[in-house]
Coordinates of N, CA and C and ligand atoms in Angstrom, one line a residue:
X1 N -25.1 33.0 -80.1 CA -24.9 33.1 -81.6 C -25.5 31.9 -82.0
X2 N -26.3 32.0 -82.9 CA -27.2 30.7 -83.7 C -26.2 30.0 -84.3
X3 N -26.6 28.7 -84.8 CA -25.6 27.8 -85.2 C -25.4 28.2 -86.9
X4 N -26.5 28.6 -87.1 CA -26.4 29.1 -88.7 C -25.5 30.2 -89.0
X5 N -25.1 31.0 -88.0 CA -24.4 32.4 -88.0 C -23.0 32.0 -88.2
X6 N -22.4 30.7 -87.8 CA -21.0 30.5 -87.8 C -20.4 30.3 -89.3
X7 N -19.4 30.8 -89.7 CA -18.9 31.0 -90.9 C -18.2 29.6 -91.1
X8 N -17.9 29.4 -92.4 CA -17.5 27.9 -92.9 C -16.0 28.1 -93.1
X9 N -15.0 27.3 -92.5 CA -13.8 27.3 -92.9 C -13.0 26.2 -93.4
X10 N -12.6 26.4 -94.5 CA -12.1 25.1 -95.6 C -11.0 25.5 -95.8
X11 N -10.1 24.3 -94.9 CA -8.5 24.5 -95.0 C -8.0 23.3 -95.8
X12 N -6.9 23.7 -96.6 CA -6.4 22.7 -97.6 C -5.0 22.4 -96.5
X13 N -4.9 21.0 -96.3 CA -3.6 20.5 -95.7 C -2.9 19.7 -96.6
X14 N -1.6 20.5 -97.0 CA -1.1 19.8 -98.2 C 0.0 18.8 -97.9
X15 N 0.1 18.3 -96.8 CA 1.0 17.5 -95.9 C 2.3 17.5 -96.3
X16 N 3.0 16.5 -96.7 CA 4.4 16.7 -97.3 C 4.2 16.5 -98.7
X17 N 3.9 17.8 -99.4 CA 3.4 17.5 -101.0 C 3.8 19.1 -101.4
X18 N 4.3 19.1 -102.7 CA 4.8 20.6 -103.5 C 5.9 21.0 -102.9
X19 N 6.8 21.4 -104.0 CA 7.8 22.0 -103.8 C 7.3 23.5 -103.9
X20 N 8.3 24.2 -103.8 CA 7.9 25.9 -103.6 C 7.4 26.3 -105.3
X21 N 7.7 26.1 -106.2 CA 7.4 26.4 -107.4 C 5.8 25.9 -107.7
X22 N 5.8 24.4 -107.2 CA 4.3 23.5 -107.3 C 3.5 24.3 -106.6
X23 N 3.8 24.5 -105.3 CA 2.7 25.3 -104.4 C 2.7 26.7 -104.8
X24 N 3.2 27.4 -105.4 CA 2.9 28.7 -105.7 C 1.9 28.8 -107.2
X25 N 2.2 27.6 -108.0 CA 1.4 27.6 -109.0 C 0.0 27.2 -108.5
X26 N 0.0 26.3 -107.4 CA -1.6 25.9 -106.7 C -2.2 27.0 -106.6
X27 N -1.4 27.8 -105.6 CA -2.2 29.0 -104.9 C -2.6 30.0 -106.0
X28 N -1.8 30.3 -106.9 CA -2.0 31.2 -108.1 C -3.5 30.9 -109.0
X29 N -3.7 29.8 -109.2 CA -4.7 29.1 -109.8 C -5.9 29.4 -108.8
X30 N -5.7 28.6 -107.6 CA -6.7 28.7 -106.7 C -7.2 30.3 -106.3
X31 N -6.4 31.1 -106.1 CA -7.0 32.6 -106.0 C -8.0 33.1 -106.8
X32 N -7.5 32.6 -108.1 CA -8.5 33.1 -109.2 C -10.1 32.2 -109.3
X33 N -9.8 30.9 -108.9 CA -10.7 30.2 -108.6 C -12.0 30.6 -107.6
X34 N -11.6 31.3 -106.5 CA -12.2 31.5 -105.1 C -12.5 32.9 -104.8
X35 N -12.1 33.8 -105.9 CA -12.0 35.2 -105.6 C -13.5 35.9 -105.5
X36 N -14.7 35.0 -106.1 CA -16.0 35.5 -105.9 C -16.7 35.4 -104.7
X37 N -16.0 34.1 -104.2 CA -16.6 33.6 -102.7 C -17.0 34.3 -101.8
X38 N -18.2 34.3 -101.2 CA -18.3 35.3 -100.1 C -17.8 35.1 -98.7
X39 N -16.9 36.0 -98.6 CA -15.8 35.6 -97.4 C -16.5 35.8 -96.2
X40 N -17.6 36.4 -96.0 CA -18.2 36.4 -94.5 C -18.7 34.9 -94.3
X41 N -18.9 34.3 -95.2 CA -19.6 33.0 -95.1 C -18.6 31.7 -95.3
X42 N -17.4 31.8 -95.9 CA -16.8 31.0 -96.2 C -15.6 31.2 -96.4
X43 N -14.4 30.9 -95.1 CA -13.1 31.2 -95.5 C -12.2 30.0 -95.8
X44 N -11.1 30.6 -96.3 CA -10.2 29.4 -97.1 C -8.8 29.6 -96.3
X45 N -8.2 28.6 -96.2 CA -6.9 28.5 -96.0 C -6.1 27.4 -96.4
X46 N -4.8 27.8 -96.6 CA -3.8 26.8 -96.9 C -2.8 26.5 -96.2
X47 N -2.4 25.2 -95.7 CA -1.5 24.8 -95.0 C -0.5 24.0 -95.8
X48 N 0.6 24.8 -96.2 CA 1.9 23.9 -97.1 C 2.9 23.7 -96.2
X49 N 3.9 22.9 -96.6 CA 5.4 22.6 -95.5 C 6.0 23.7 -95.4
X50 N 6.5 23.7 -94.1 CA 7.2 25.1 -93.7 C 7.9 25.6 -94.6
X51 N 8.6 25.1 -95.2 CA 9.9 25.6 -96.4 C 9.1 26.8 -97.4
X52 N 7.6 26.2 -97.4 CA 7.0 27.0 -98.4 C 6.2 28.1 -98.0
X53 N 6.1 28.4 -96.8 CA 5.3 29.2 -96.2 C 5.6 30.7 -96.6
X54 N 6.8 31.1 -96.6 CA 7.0 32.6 -97.0 C 6.6 32.9 -98.3
X55 N 7.0 32.0 -99.3 CA 6.7 32.3 -100.5 C 5.3 32.3 -100.8
X56 N 4.4 31.2 -100.1 CA 3.0 31.1 -100.4 C 2.4 32.4 -99.7
X57 N 2.9 33.0 -98.4 CA 2.4 33.9 -98.0 C 2.8 35.3 -98.8
X58 N 3.6 35.3 -99.7 CA 3.8 36.5 -100.3 C 2.7 36.5 -101.6
X59 N 2.7 35.2 -102.0 CA 1.8 35.1 -103.1 C 0.3 35.2 -102.9
X60 N -0.3 35.2 -101.4 CA -1.4 35.1 -101.1 C -1.7 36.7 -100.3
X61 N -0.4 37.7 -101.1 CA -1.1 39.1 -100.1 C -2.0 39.7 -100.9
X62 N -3.1 40.3 -100.2 CA -4.1 41.0 -101.2 C -5.5 39.7 -101.4
X63 N -5.0 38.6 -101.0 CA -6.3 37.6 -101.3 C -6.9 37.3 -100.0
X64 N -8.1 36.7 -100.0 CA -8.6 36.3 -98.7 C -8.1 35.2 -98.1
X65 N -7.6 34.5 -98.9 CA -7.1 33.0 -98.3 C -6.1 33.4 -97.4
X66 N -6.3 32.4 -96.4 CA -5.3 32.5 -95.1 C -4.2 31.4 -95.2
X67 N -3.2 31.8 -94.4 CA -2.1 30.9 -94.4 C -2.2 29.9 -92.9
X68 N -1.9 28.7 -93.2 CA -2.1 28.1 -92.1 C -0.5 27.0 -91.9
X69 N -0.2 26.7 -91.0 CA 1.0 26.0 -90.8 C 0.6 24.3 -90.3
X70 N 1.3 23.4 -90.6 CA 1.0 22.0 -90.1 C 1.5 21.3 -88.8
X71 N 2.0 22.1 -88.0 CA 2.5 21.7 -86.7 C 3.3 23.0 -85.9
X72 N 3.6 23.0 -85.3 CA 4.6 23.9 -84.6 C 5.1 23.1 -83.0
X73 N 6.2 23.5 -82.4 CA 6.9 23.2 -81.2 C 6.2 24.0 -80.1
X74 N 6.3 23.5 -79.0 CA 5.5 24.4 -77.9 C 6.5 25.1 -77.2
X75 N 7.8 24.8 -77.4 CA 8.8 25.7 -76.6 C 9.0 27.2 -77.5
X76 N 9.3 28.4 -76.9 CA 9.3 29.5 -77.6 C 10.7 29.6 -78.4
X77 N 11.9 29.0 -78.1 CA 13.0 28.8 -79.0 C 14.0 27.9 -78.2
X78 N 15.2 27.7 -78.4 CA 16.3 27.0 -78.1 C 16.8 25.9 -78.7
X79 N 17.3 24.6 -77.9 CA 18.1 23.8 -78.8 C 17.0 22.6 -79.0
X80 N 16.1 22.8 -80.3 CA 15.2 21.6 -80.5 C 15.4 21.5 -82.1
X81 N 16.4 20.6 -82.4 CA 16.7 20.8 -83.8 C 15.5 20.0 -84.7
X82 N 15.4 20.8 -85.5 CA 14.2 20.4 -86.8 C 12.9 20.9 -86.4
X83 N 12.6 21.6 -85.4 CA 11.5 22.1 -84.8 C 11.2 23.6 -85.3
X84 N 10.1 24.1 -85.3 CA 9.5 25.7 -85.8 C 9.0 26.0 -84.4
X85 N 9.0 27.2 -84.1 CA 8.4 27.8 -83.0 C 7.0 28.6 -83.6
X86 N 6.1 28.8 -82.7 CA 5.0 29.4 -83.2 C 5.2 31.0 -83.5
X87 N 6.0 31.7 -82.6 CA 6.4 32.9 -83.0 C 7.0 32.9 -84.5
X88 N 7.7 32.0 -84.9 CA 8.4 31.8 -86.3 C 7.2 31.8 -87.3
X89 N 6.2 31.1 -86.9 CA 4.9 30.9 -87.9 C 4.1 32.1 -88.0
X90 N 3.8 32.6 -86.7 CA 3.4 34.0 -86.7 C 3.9 35.0 -87.5
X91 N 5.2 35.1 -87.5 CA 6.1 36.1 -88.1 C 6.1 35.7 -89.9
X92 N 6.2 34.4 -90.3 CA 5.8 34.5 -91.5 C 4.3 34.6 -92.1
X93 N 3.3 34.9 -91.3 CA 2.2 35.4 -92.1 C 1.0 34.1 -91.5
X94 N 1.3 33.1 -90.5 CA 0.4 32.1 -90.7 C -0.7 33.0 -89.6
X95 N -2.2 32.4 -89.8 CA -3.0 32.9 -89.0 C -3.7 31.5 -88.1
X96 N -3.5 30.3 -89.0 CA -3.7 29.1 -88.2 C -2.8 28.0 -88.2
X97 N -2.7 27.4 -87.2 CA -1.6 26.1 -87.2 C -2.4 24.9 -86.8
X98 N -2.4 23.9 -87.7 CA -3.0 22.5 -87.5 C -2.2 21.9 -86.2
X99 N -2.8 21.5 -85.2 CA -2.3 20.8 -84.1 C -2.8 19.3 -83.9
X100 N -2.1 18.3 -83.6 CA -2.4 17.1 -83.4 C -3.2 16.1 -84.6
X101 N -2.6 16.4 -85.6 CA -3.2 15.6 -86.8 C -2.9 14.2 -86.3
X102 N -3.9 13.5 -87.0 CA -3.7 11.7 -86.7 C -2.4 11.3 -87.4
X103 N -1.9 11.8 -88.3 CA -0.6 11.3 -88.5 C 0.5 11.7 -87.9
X104 N 0.4 12.9 -87.1 CA 1.3 12.9 -86.0 C 1.2 12.2 -84.7
X105 N 0.0 12.0 -84.7 CA -0.3 11.1 -83.3 C -0.1 9.8 -83.8
X106 N 0.0 9.3 -84.8 CA 0.2 7.8 -85.2 C 1.7 7.9 -85.6
X107 N 2.5 8.7 -86.3 CA 3.8 8.4 -86.7 C 4.8 9.3 -86.0
X108 N 4.5 10.3 -85.0 CA 5.4 11.0 -84.5 C 5.0 11.4 -83.0
X109 N 4.4 10.3 -82.2 CA 4.3 10.2 -80.9 C 3.6 11.1 -80.4
X110 N 2.9 12.0 -80.8 CA 2.0 13.1 -80.5 C 0.9 12.7 -79.4
X111 N 0.9 13.0 -78.2 CA -0.2 12.9 -77.3 C -1.3 13.7 -77.2
X112 N -2.1 13.3 -76.3 CA -3.1 14.6 -75.8 C -2.5 15.7 -75.1
X113 N -1.4 15.4 -74.6 CA -0.7 16.3 -73.5 C 0.2 17.3 -74.4
X114 N 0.9 16.5 -75.4 CA 1.8 17.2 -76.7 C 0.9 18.3 -77.3
X115 N -0.3 18.0 -77.7 CA -1.5 18.7 -78.4 C -1.9 19.7 -77.4
X116 N -1.8 19.8 -76.3 CA -2.4 20.7 -75.5 C -1.2 22.1 -75.2
X117 N 0.0 21.2 -75.1 CA 1.1 22.0 -74.9 C 1.6 23.2 -76.4
X118 N 1.2 22.6 -77.6 CA 1.5 22.9 -78.7 C 0.2 24.2 -79.1
X119 N -1.1 23.7 -78.6 CA -2.2 24.4 -78.6 C -1.9 25.6 -77.9
X120 N -1.1 25.7 -76.6 CA -0.8 26.9 -75.8 C -0.3 27.4 -76.5
X121 N 1.1 27.3 -77.3 CA 2.3 28.0 -77.7 C 1.6 29.0 -79.2
X122 N 0.4 28.0 -79.6 CA -0.1 28.8 -81.2 C -1.1 30.1 -80.4
X123 N -1.8 29.8 -79.4 CA -2.7 30.7 -78.7 C -1.8 31.9 -78.4
X124 N -0.6 31.5 -77.5 CA -0.1 32.7 -77.2 C 1.2 33.4 -78.2
X125 N 1.2 33.0 -79.4 CA 1.3 33.7 -80.5 C 0.4 34.4 -81.2
X126 N -0.7 34.3 -80.8 CA -1.8 35.0 -81.3 C -2.5 34.1 -82.9
X127 N -2.3 33.0 -82.9 CA -2.8 32.5 -84.1 C -3.9 31.6 -83.5
X128 N -4.6 30.9 -84.5 CA -6.0 30.3 -84.1 C -5.4 28.8 -84.6
X129 N -5.6 27.8 -83.3 CA -5.3 26.4 -83.6 C -6.3 25.6 -84.3
X130 N -6.3 24.8 -85.0 CA -7.0 24.0 -85.6 C -6.6 22.3 -85.2
X131 N -7.3 22.0 -84.0 CA -7.2 20.9 -83.1 C -7.6 19.9 -83.8
X132 N -6.8 18.5 -84.2 CA -7.7 17.4 -84.8 C -7.7 16.4 -83.7
X133 N -8.8 15.6 -84.0 CA -9.5 14.6 -83.1 C -10.2 13.7 -84.1
X134 N -10.0 12.4 -83.3 CA -10.6 11.2 -84.1 C -10.3 10.2 -83.8
X135 N -11.3 9.1 -84.1 CA -10.9 7.5 -83.7 C -10.3 6.7 -84.8
X136 N -9.9 5.8 -84.3 CA -9.4 4.5 -85.4 C -10.4 3.9 -85.8
X137 N -10.3 2.9 -87.0 CA -11.4 1.9 -87.3 C -11.7 1.0 -86.0
X138 N -10.5 0.7 -85.5 CA -10.6 -0.4 -84.2 C -11.5 0.3 -83.3
X139 N -11.4 1.4 -82.8 CA -12.3 2.2 -81.8 C -13.7 2.4 -82.2
X140 N -13.7 3.0 -83.5 CA -15.2 2.8 -83.9 C -16.0 1.7 -84.0
X141 N -15.3 0.3 -84.4 CA -16.0 -0.8 -84.2 C -16.2 -1.4 -82.9
X142 N -15.5 -0.8 -82.0 CA -15.6 -1.1 -80.4 C -16.5 -0.3 -79.9
X143 N -17.0 0.6 -80.6 CA -18.1 1.6 -80.2 C -17.6 2.5 -79.1
X144 N -16.4 3.1 -79.4 CA -15.4 3.7 -78.4 C -15.5 4.9 -79.2
X145 N -15.9 5.5 -80.0 CA -15.7 6.7 -80.8 C -15.7 8.0 -80.0
X146 N -16.9 8.0 -79.3 CA -17.3 9.0 -78.7 C -16.4 9.3 -77.2
X147 N -16.2 8.1 -77.0 CA -15.1 8.3 -75.6 C -13.9 8.9 -75.9
X148 N -13.4 8.2 -77.2 CA -12.0 8.6 -77.6 C -11.9 10.1 -77.9
X149 N -12.8 10.4 -78.8 CA -13.0 11.9 -79.4 C -13.1 12.9 -78.0
X150 N -13.9 12.3 -77.2 CA -14.3 13.2 -75.9 C -12.9 13.4 -75.0
X151 N -12.2 12.2 -75.1 CA -10.6 12.2 -74.3 C -9.8 13.3 -75.0
X152 N -9.5 13.1 -76.3 CA -9.1 13.8 -77.1 C -9.3 15.4 -76.8
X153 N -10.5 15.7 -77.0 CA -10.8 17.3 -76.8 C -10.7 17.8 -75.7
X154 N -10.9 17.1 -74.2 CA -10.5 17.4 -73.0 C -8.9 17.7 -72.9
X155 N -8.3 16.7 -73.3 CA -7.0 16.8 -73.3 C -6.3 18.0 -74.0
X156 N -7.0 18.3 -75.3 CA -6.4 19.3 -76.0 C -6.9 20.8 -75.0
X157 N -7.9 20.7 -74.8 CA -8.4 22.1 -74.2 C -8.0 22.5 -72.5
X158 N -7.1 21.3 -72.1 CA -7.1 21.3 -70.8 C -6.5 22.9 -70.2
X159 N -7.0 23.5 -69.3 CA -6.4 24.9 -68.9 C -6.9 26.2 -69.7
X160 N -7.4 25.8 -70.9 CA -7.9 27.0 -71.5 C -9.3 27.6 -71.0
X161 N -9.3 28.8 -71.2 CA -10.7 29.4 -70.6 C -11.7 29.7 -71.5
X162 N -12.9 29.7 -71.3 CA -14.2 29.8 -72.4 C -13.6 30.9 -73.5
X163 N -13.2 32.2 -73.0 CA -12.9 33.2 -73.7 C -12.0 32.8 -75.2
X164 N -10.8 31.9 -74.7 CA -9.9 31.5 -75.5 C -10.8 30.3 -76.4
X165 N -11.2 29.7 -75.7 CA -11.8 28.3 -76.9 C -12.9 28.8 -77.6
X166 N -13.6 29.7 -77.2 CA -14.6 30.5 -78.3 C -13.8 30.5 -79.7
X167 N -12.7 30.8 -79.9 CA -12.1 31.2 -81.0 C -11.4 30.2 -81.8
X168 N -11.4 29.0 -81.1 CA -10.6 27.7 -81.4 C -11.4 27.1 -82.6
X169 N -10.8 26.2 -83.5 CA -11.2 25.6 -84.5 C -11.1 24.1 -84.2
X170 N -11.7 23.3 -84.1 CA -11.7 21.9 -83.9 C -11.8 20.8 -85.3
X171 N -11.1 19.9 -85.5 CA -11.6 19.1 -86.8 C -11.5 17.8 -86.5
X172 N -12.7 17.2 -86.5 CA -13.0 15.8 -86.5 C -12.7 15.0 -87.5
X173 N -11.7 14.3 -87.5 CA -11.0 13.5 -88.6 C -11.1 12.0 -88.4
X174 N -12.0 11.2 -88.5 CA -12.0 9.9 -88.3 C -11.0 9.2 -89.1
X175 N -9.7 8.7 -88.3 CA -8.8 8.1 -88.8 C -8.8 7.3 -90.1
X176 N -9.9 6.3 -90.2 CA -10.2 5.4 -90.9 C -10.7 6.0 -92.2
X177 N -10.9 7.4 -92.1 CA -11.6 8.2 -93.4 C -10.6 9.1 -94.2
X178 N -9.3 8.9 -93.5 CA -8.5 10.0 -94.1 C -7.4 9.2 -95.1
X179 N -7.6 9.7 -96.2 CA -6.7 9.2 -97.5 C -7.0 7.6 -97.8
X180 N -8.3 7.7 -97.4 CA -8.8 6.3 -97.8 C -9.7 6.2 -99.0
X181 N -10.4 7.4 -99.2 CA -11.5 7.5 -100.2 C -12.9 7.1 -99.4
X182 N -12.7 6.9 -98.2 CA -13.9 6.4 -97.1 C -14.5 7.5 -96.4
X183 N -15.5 8.2 -96.7 CA -15.7 9.2 -96.2 C -16.7 8.8 -94.8
X184 N -16.7 9.5 -93.6 CA -17.9 9.2 -92.8 C -19.2 9.6 -93.7
X185 N -20.2 9.1 -93.2 CA -21.5 9.7 -93.8 C -21.9 11.0 -93.1
X186 N -22.7 11.6 -93.9 CA -23.1 13.0 -93.1 C -23.6 12.6 -91.8
X187 N -24.4 11.7 -91.7 CA -24.9 11.2 -90.4 C -23.9 11.1 -89.3
X188 N -23.1 10.2 -89.4 CA -21.7 9.8 -89.0 C -21.2 11.1 -88.3
X189 N -20.8 12.1 -89.2 CA -20.2 13.2 -89.1 C -20.9 14.1 -88.2
X190 N -22.0 14.4 -88.3 CA -23.2 15.1 -87.7 C -23.2 14.5 -86.1
X191 N -23.3 13.3 -86.3 CA -23.5 12.7 -84.5 C -22.2 13.1 -83.6
X192 N -21.2 13.0 -84.2 CA -19.9 13.4 -83.4 C -19.5 14.8 -83.3
X193 N -19.9 15.6 -84.5 CA -19.8 17.0 -84.2 C -20.8 17.6 -83.0
X194 N -21.9 16.8 -83.1 CA -22.8 17.4 -82.0 C -22.4 17.1 -80.7
X195 N -21.7 15.8 -80.8 CA -21.5 15.3 -79.2 C -20.1 16.4 -78.6
X196 N -19.2 16.5 -79.8 CA -18.2 17.5 -79.4 C -19.0 18.7 -78.9
X197 N -19.9 19.6 -79.4 CA -20.3 20.8 -79.1 C -21.2 20.6 -77.6
X198 N -21.7 19.3 -77.4 CA -22.4 19.2 -76.3 C -21.3 19.0 -75.1
X199 N -20.0 18.3 -75.4 CA -18.9 18.5 -74.6 C -18.6 19.8 -74.1
X200 N -18.5 20.7 -75.2 CA -17.8 22.1 -75.0 C -19.0 22.8 -74.2
X201 N -20.2 22.6 -74.3 CA -21.2 23.2 -73.5 C -20.8 22.8 -71.8
X202 N -20.5 21.4 -71.7 CA -20.5 20.9 -70.3 C -19.1 21.6 -69.8
X203 N -18.2 21.5 -70.7 CA -16.4 22.0 -70.3 C -17.1 23.6 -69.8
X204 N -17.7 24.4 -71.1 CA -17.7 25.9 -70.6 C -18.9 26.2 -70.4
X205 N -19.5 26.8 -71.9 CA -21.2 27.2 -71.4 C -21.5 26.9 -73.1
X206 N -23.1 27.1 -73.0 CA -23.6 27.1 -74.3 C -22.9 27.9 -75.4
X207 N -22.9 29.3 -75.0 CA -22.5 30.3 -75.9 C -21.0 29.9 -76.5
X208 N -20.2 29.5 -75.4 CA -19.0 29.4 -76.1 C -19.0 27.9 -77.1
X209 N -19.6 27.0 -76.8 CA -19.9 25.9 -77.7 C -20.6 26.5 -79.3
X210 N -21.3 27.0 -78.9 CA -22.0 27.7 -80.3 C -21.2 28.3 -81.1
X211 N -19.9 28.8 -80.9 CA -19.1 29.7 -81.3 C -17.7 29.1 -81.9
X212 N -17.6 27.7 -81.3 CA -16.5 27.0 -81.8 C -16.8 26.6 -83.0
X213 N -15.6 26.5 -84.1 CA -15.9 26.0 -85.6 C -15.4 24.5 -85.5
X214 N -16.3 23.8 -86.0 CA -15.9 22.3 -85.7 C -15.8 21.8 -87.4
X215 N -14.7 21.5 -87.7 CA -14.6 21.1 -89.5 C -14.7 19.5 -89.4
X216 N -14.9 19.0 -90.4 CA -14.9 17.5 -90.7 C -13.7 17.3 -91.5
X217 N -12.8 16.5 -91.5 CA -11.9 16.1 -92.1 C -11.7 14.3 -92.4
X218 N -11.5 14.0 -93.9 CA -11.5 12.8 -94.1 C -12.0 12.2 -95.4
X219 N -11.2 12.6 -96.6 CA -11.7 12.2 -97.8 C -12.9 13.0 -98.3
X220 N -12.8 14.2 -98.0 CA -13.7 15.4 -98.3 C -13.3 15.6 -99.9
X221 N -14.5 15.3 -100.9 CA -14.2 15.7 -102.1 C -15.4 16.5 -102.8
X222 N -15.0 16.9 -103.8 CA -16.2 18.1 -104.5 C -17.6 17.1 -104.2
X223 N -17.7 15.8 -104.5 CA -19.2 15.3 -104.6 C -19.6 14.8 -103.4
X224 N -18.8 15.0 -102.3 CA -19.4 14.9 -100.9 C -19.5 16.1 -100.1
X225 N -18.8 17.3 -100.4 CA -18.5 18.5 -99.7 C -19.9 18.7 -99.4
X226 N -20.7 19.2 -100.3 CA -22.0 20.2 -99.9 C -23.0 19.3 -98.9
X227 N -23.1 18.0 -98.8 CA -24.0 17.3 -98.1 C -23.4 17.0 -96.4
X228 N -21.9 16.9 -96.5 CA -21.1 17.1 -95.0 C -21.2 18.3 -94.7
X229 N -21.1 19.4 -95.6 CA -21.0 20.8 -95.1 C -22.5 21.3 -94.8
X230 N -23.4 20.8 -95.2 CA -25.1 21.1 -95.0 C -25.2 20.6 -93.3
X231 N -24.6 19.8 -92.9 CA -25.0 19.5 -91.6 C -24.9 20.5 -90.6
X232 N -26.0 20.8 -89.6 CA -25.9 21.7 -88.8 C -24.8 22.0 -87.9
X233 N -24.0 21.2 -87.6 CA -22.9 21.2 -86.7 C -21.6 20.8 -87.5
X234 N -21.6 20.8 -88.9 CA -20.4 21.0 -89.6 C -19.9 22.2 -89.8
X235 N -18.9 22.9 -89.7 CA -18.7 24.1 -89.9 C -17.8 24.3 -90.8
X236 N -17.3 23.1 -91.7 CA -16.0 23.6 -92.7 C -15.4 22.1 -92.7
X237 N -14.2 22.3 -93.3 CA -13.5 21.1 -93.7 C -12.0 21.0 -93.6
X238 N -11.4 19.8 -93.3 CA -9.9 19.9 -93.3 C -9.9 18.7 -94.5
X239 N -9.0 19.5 -95.6 CA -9.0 18.7 -96.7 C -7.6 18.2 -97.1
X240 N -7.4 17.0 -97.2 CA -5.8 16.3 -97.8 C -5.8 16.6 -98.9
X241 N -5.9 15.3 -99.5 CA -5.7 15.1 -101.2 C -6.3 16.1 -102.2
X242 N -7.5 16.4 -101.8 CA -8.1 17.1 -102.7 C -7.6 18.7 -102.9
X243 N -7.1 19.1 -101.8 CA -6.5 20.2 -101.4 C -5.3 20.7 -102.5
X244 N -4.9 19.4 -103.2 CA -3.9 19.6 -104.0 C -4.0 20.1 -105.4
X245 N -5.3 20.1 -105.6 CA -6.1 20.4 -106.9 C -6.6 21.4 -106.6
X246 N -6.6 22.8 -107.5 CA -7.1 23.8 -107.2 C -8.7 23.9 -107.5
X247 N -8.8 23.2 -108.6 CA -10.4 23.0 -109.0 C -11.0 22.4 -108.0
X248 N -10.6 21.2 -107.6 CA -11.1 20.1 -106.4 C -11.6 21.1 -105.2
X249 N -10.5 21.7 -104.7 CA -10.4 22.4 -103.5 C -11.6 23.7 -103.5
X250 N -11.5 24.5 -104.5 CA -12.4 25.5 -104.7 C -13.7 24.9 -105.0
X251 N -14.0 23.8 -105.2 CA -15.4 23.2 -105.8 C -15.7 22.8 -104.5
X252 N -15.0 22.1 -103.4 CA -15.3 22.1 -101.9 C -15.4 23.1 -101.2
X253 N -15.0 24.2 -101.3 CA -15.4 25.7 -100.7 C -16.6 26.2 -101.2
X254 N -16.9 26.0 -102.5 CA -18.2 26.5 -103.2 C -19.5 25.3 -102.3
X255 N -19.1 24.4 -102.0 CA -20.1 23.5 -101.3 C -20.2 23.9 -100.2
X256 N -19.7 24.8 -99.6 CA -20.0 25.5 -98.1 C -20.8 26.8 -97.8
X257 N -21.0 27.2 -99.3 CA -22.0 28.5 -99.5 C -23.0 28.3 -99.2
Ligands
PGA301 P1 -7.8 13.6 -97.0 O1 -7.1 13.9 -95.4 O2 -8.7 14.7 -97.2 O3 -6.6 13.1 -97.9 O4 -8.5 12.3 -96.5 C1 -7.7 14.7 -94.5 C2 -6.7 15.4 -93.5 O5 -5.6 14.3 -93.2 O6 -6.9 16.3 -93.1

């Protein structure tokens, strides 16, 4: 499949924001704003907090906007207080699950190994993982960006077959660009996206590498989205802050058309 044929995926990660009524108001407004987008070229997803998933799923019925979760546990069920299983997320209507977000890695002890286990659970339940990778500022300044990202990608994908990986979404999110207003330049993003795709080619094969969607994340806004999404290996955006406003999020999605 040629690079141009990949669709763009614009996903909104609400993080720990929005009550149920606030979330419903946001998706109601969003549905109206994105109704005319060409669904074969740009797909949208929103990732509300767990408690809002069911209500948002209902509100999204009949719309092309997909539902995503922000995390899930790797075990199927059992004594894991406070955790949510992949089957529960599938049951509530999630198509995607974000795995290994840098905030989970930084604040909640996420490792490459647990990212791999969560990814296995997501795939096992019939959903698509959005696997986040990205270097810290210290790692970038020490010229370790590609080494760190390659280690995270290899760790997340350990044990997966090419046919599974071809349907995955990866999100390159430089930690220094998340929530800081400091976006990677389109050249910086493209360089890492290209490196990830080459790594996928080495780990699997060229065809698989060309099919995987690689999103960029980190201070994506309406005014920088088109430039980032115009890069040949940038297949979408994982949007935090700007996904909390329907107008901004839909403007970003329009930048992907
Ligand atoms: P941001 O967050 O858009 O607020 O920088 C991105 C993310 O964490 O996915």
